[in-house]
Coordinates of C-alpha atoms and ligand atoms in Angstrom, one line a residue:
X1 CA -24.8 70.2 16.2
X2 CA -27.1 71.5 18.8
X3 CA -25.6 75.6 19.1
X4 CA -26.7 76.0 22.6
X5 CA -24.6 73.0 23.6
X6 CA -21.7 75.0 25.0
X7 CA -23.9 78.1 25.9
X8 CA -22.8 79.0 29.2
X9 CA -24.9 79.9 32.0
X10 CA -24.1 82.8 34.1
X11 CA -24.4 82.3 37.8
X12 CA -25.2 85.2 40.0
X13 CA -23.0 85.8 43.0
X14 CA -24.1 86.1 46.5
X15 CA -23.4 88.7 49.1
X16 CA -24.7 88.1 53.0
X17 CA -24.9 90.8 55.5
X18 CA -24.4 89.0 59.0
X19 CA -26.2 89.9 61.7
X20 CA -30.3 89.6 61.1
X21 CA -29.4 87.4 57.7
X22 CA -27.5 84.5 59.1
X23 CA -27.4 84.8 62.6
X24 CA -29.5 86.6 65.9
X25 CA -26.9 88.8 66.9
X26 CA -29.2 91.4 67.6
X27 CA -29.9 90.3 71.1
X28 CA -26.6 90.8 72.3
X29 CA -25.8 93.6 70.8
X30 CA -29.1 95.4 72.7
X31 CA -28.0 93.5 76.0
X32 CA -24.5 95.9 75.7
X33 CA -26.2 98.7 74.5
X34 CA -28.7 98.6 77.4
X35 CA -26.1 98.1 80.0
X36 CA -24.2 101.1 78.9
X37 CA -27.6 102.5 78.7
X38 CA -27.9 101.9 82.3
X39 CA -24.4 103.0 83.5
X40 CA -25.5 106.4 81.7
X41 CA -28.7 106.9 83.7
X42 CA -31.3 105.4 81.1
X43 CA -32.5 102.2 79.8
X44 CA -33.6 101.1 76.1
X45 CA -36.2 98.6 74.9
X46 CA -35.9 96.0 72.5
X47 CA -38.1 98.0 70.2
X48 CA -35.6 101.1 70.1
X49 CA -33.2 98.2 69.5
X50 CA -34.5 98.4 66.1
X51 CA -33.2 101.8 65.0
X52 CA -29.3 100.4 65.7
X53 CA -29.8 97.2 63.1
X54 CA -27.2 97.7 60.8
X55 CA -25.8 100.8 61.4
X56 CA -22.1 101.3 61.9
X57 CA -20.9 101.2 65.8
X58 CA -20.5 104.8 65.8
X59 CA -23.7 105.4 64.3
X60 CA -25.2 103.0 67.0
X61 CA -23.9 105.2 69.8
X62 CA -25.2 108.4 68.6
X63 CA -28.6 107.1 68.8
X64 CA -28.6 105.7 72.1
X65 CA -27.4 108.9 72.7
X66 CA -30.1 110.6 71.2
X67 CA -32.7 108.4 73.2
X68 CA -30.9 109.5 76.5
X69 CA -30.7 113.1 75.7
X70 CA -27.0 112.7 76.6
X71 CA -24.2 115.1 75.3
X72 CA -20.8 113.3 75.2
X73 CA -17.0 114.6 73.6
X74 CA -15.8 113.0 70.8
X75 CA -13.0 111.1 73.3
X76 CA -15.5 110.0 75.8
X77 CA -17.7 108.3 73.0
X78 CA -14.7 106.4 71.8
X79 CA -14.6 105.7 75.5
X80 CA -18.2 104.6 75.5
X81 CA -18.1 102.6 72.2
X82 CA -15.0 100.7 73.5
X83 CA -16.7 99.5 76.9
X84 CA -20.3 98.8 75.0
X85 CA -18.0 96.5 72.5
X86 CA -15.7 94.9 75.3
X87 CA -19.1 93.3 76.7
X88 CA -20.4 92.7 73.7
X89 CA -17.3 90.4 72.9
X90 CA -18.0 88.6 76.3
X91 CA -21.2 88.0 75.1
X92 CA -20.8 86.9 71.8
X93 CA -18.7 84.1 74.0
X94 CA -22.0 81.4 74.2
X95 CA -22.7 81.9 70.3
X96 CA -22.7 78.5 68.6
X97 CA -23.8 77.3 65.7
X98 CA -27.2 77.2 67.4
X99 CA -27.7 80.7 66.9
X100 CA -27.6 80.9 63.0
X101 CA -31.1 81.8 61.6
X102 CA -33.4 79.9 60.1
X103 CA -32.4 78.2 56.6
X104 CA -28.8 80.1 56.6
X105 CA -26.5 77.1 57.1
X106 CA -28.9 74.8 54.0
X107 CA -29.0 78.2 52.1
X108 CA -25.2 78.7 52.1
X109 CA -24.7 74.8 51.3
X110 CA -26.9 75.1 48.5
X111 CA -25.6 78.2 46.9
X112 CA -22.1 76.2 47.0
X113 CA -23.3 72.9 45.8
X114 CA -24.0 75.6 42.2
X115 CA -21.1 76.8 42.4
X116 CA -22.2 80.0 43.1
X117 CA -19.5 82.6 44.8
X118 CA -20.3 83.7 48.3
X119 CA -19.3 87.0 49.9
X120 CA -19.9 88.2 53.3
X121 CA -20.8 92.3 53.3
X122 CA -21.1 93.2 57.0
X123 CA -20.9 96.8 59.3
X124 CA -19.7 94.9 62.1
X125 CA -16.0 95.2 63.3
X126 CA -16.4 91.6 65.0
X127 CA -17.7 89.7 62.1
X128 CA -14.6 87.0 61.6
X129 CA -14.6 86.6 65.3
X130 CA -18.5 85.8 64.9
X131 CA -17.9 83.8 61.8
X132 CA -15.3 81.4 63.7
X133 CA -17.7 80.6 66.4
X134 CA -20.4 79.5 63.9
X135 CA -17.9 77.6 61.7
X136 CA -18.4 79.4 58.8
X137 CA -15.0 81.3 58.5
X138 CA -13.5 79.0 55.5
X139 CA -17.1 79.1 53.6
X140 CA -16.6 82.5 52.3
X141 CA -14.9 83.6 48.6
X142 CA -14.8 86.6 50.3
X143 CA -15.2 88.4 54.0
X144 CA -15.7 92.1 54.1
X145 CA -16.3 93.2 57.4
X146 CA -16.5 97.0 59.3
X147 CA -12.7 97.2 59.8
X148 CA -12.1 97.4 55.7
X149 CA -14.6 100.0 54.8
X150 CA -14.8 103.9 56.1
X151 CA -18.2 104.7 54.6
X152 CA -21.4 102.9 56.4
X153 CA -24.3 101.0 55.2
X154 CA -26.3 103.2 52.7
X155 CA -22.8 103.5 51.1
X156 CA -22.6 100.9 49.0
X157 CA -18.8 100.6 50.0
X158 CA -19.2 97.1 51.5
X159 CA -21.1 95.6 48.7
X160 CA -19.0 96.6 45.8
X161 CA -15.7 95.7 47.9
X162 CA -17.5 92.3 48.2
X163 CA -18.0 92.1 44.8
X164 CA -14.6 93.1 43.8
X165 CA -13.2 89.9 46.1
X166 CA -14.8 88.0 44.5
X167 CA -14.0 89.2 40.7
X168 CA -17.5 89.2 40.0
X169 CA -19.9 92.9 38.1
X170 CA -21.8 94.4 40.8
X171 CA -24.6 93.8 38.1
X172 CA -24.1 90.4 38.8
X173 CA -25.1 90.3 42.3
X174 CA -27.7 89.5 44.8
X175 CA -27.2 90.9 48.3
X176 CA -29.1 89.7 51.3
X177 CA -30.1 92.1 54.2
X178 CA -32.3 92.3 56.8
X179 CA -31.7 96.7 57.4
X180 CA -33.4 99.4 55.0
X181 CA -29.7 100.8 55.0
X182 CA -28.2 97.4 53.7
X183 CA -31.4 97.4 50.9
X184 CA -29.9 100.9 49.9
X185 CA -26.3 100.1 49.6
X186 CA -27.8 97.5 47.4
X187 CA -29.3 98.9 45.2
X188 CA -26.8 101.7 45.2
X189 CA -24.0 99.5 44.5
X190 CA -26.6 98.3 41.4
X191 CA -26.9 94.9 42.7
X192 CA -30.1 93.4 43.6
X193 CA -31.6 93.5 46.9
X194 CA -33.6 90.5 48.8
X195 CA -34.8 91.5 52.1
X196 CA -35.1 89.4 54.6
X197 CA -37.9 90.0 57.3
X198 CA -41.0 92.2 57.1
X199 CA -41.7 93.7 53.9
X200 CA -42.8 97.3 55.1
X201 CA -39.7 97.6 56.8
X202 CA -37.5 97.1 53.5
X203 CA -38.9 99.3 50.6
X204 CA -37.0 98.7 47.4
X205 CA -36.0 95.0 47.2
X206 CA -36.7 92.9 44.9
X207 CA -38.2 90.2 46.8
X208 CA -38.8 90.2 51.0
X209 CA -38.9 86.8 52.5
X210 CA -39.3 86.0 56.7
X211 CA -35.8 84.1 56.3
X212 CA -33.7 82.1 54.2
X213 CA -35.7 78.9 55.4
X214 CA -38.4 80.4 52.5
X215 CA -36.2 80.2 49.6
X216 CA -33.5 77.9 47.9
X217 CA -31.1 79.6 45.3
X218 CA -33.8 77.6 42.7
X219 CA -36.4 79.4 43.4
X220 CA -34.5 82.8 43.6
X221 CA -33.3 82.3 40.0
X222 CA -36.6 81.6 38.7
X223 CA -38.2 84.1 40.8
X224 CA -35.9 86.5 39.7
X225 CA -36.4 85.6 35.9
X226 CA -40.0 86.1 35.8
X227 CA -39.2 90.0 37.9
X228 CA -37.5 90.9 35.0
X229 CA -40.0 89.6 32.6
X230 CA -42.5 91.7 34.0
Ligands
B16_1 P1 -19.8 96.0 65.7 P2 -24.5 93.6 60.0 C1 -24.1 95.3 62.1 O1 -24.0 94.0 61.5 C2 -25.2 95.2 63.2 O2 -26.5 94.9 62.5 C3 -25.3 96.6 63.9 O3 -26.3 96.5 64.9 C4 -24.0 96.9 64.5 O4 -24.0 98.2 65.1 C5 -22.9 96.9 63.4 O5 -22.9 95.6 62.7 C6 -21.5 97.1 63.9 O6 -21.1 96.0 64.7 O7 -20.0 96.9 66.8 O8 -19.7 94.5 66.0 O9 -18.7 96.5 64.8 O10 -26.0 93.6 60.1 O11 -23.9 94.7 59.1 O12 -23.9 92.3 59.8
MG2 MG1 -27.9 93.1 59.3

């Protein structure tokens, strides 16, 4: 009889981060930044935008901050943060599934198709609400979000929650980022880290592609393989 016959094959486990992986939130999030920006006397471009990918809400705030040379309490940021948030919500009103990026929707359906378990692992407090509007809530095997952890993105927090969902190593997964911070959490968490965007902005991940639209779960395997080969 042939032994490897029943030799089981392990699947890896996937973990998204939201914004910047599957979908352009980005935009709107610098549209309610800027406009409380403005209330405060200042503007921001979309090139600071940058510096708040990824980071928690709070985190976010204190770098606006920053660029305004703006000295708030501890109340009138909670203030600040609440406001910046309410419009954001308004915004996030037009998403559709229009705004997922590139390759997200085939890359999710593939990974299914394998049977591989998804996670979401995101900072943001509004990530089922975002989630709904692109009809991916039910998708998931598991949705961690910024209203179940206390300890941002480098934490690994998120990540290991996520794998804990879905009963699955940390050893055993792949997350998918688009933030240096997310890349970290990673690899903290001792999970492997694909980037996705430019490569000099995410240093340590094990493979940086533009977007999902450059990879099917496939490739990733076998691209993986020969990495460890090496
Ligand atoms: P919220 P991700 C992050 O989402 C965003 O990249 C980051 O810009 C935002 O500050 C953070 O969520 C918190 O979002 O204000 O909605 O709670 O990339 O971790 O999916
Ligand atoms: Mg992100």
């Amino acid at each position: 009889m042939n032994e490897n016959k029943h030799q089981t094959i392990t699947l890896p486990a996937y973990i998204f981060d939201l914004d910047g992986v599957l979908v352009d939130t980005a935009h709107y999030h610098f549209l309610a930044w800027n406009r409380l920006a403005k209330e405060l006397g200042f503007s921001i471009t979309e090139q600071e935008n940058e510096r708040l990918k990824g980071v928690s809400r709070m985190k976010a705030l204190d770098i606006v901050l920053e660029m305004g040379n703006v000295n708030a309490s501890a109340e009138e940021k909670e203030e600040m943060a609440a406001r910046k948030n309410n419009w954001y919500v308004e915004y996030l009103e037009t998403l559709d599934q229009g705004h997922l990026l590139p390759g997200a929707h085939e890359f999710i359906a593939a990974s299914k198709k394998m049977g591989i378990k998804i996670a979401l692992g995101s900072a943001s407090k509004n990530a089922r609400t975002i989630l709904k509007k692109l009809g991916l809530l039910s998708v998931f095997d598991g949705i961690v979000d910024g209203t179940m952890t206390t300890k941002a993105k480098p934490n690994p927090e998120v990540f290991l929650l996520g794998a804990e969902l879905l009963k699955v190593s940390p050893s055993n997964c792949v997350v998918f980022e688009d933030a240096q911070a997310g890349i970290e959490a990673a690899r903290a968490a001792g999970m492997t880290a694909i980037g996705i965007g430019s490569e000099h902005n995410l240093t340590g991940a094990a493979l940086v592609v533009p977007s999902l639209a450059h990879l099917t779960p496939e490739e990733l395997s076998q691209q993986l393989s020969l990495l460890q080969q090496q």
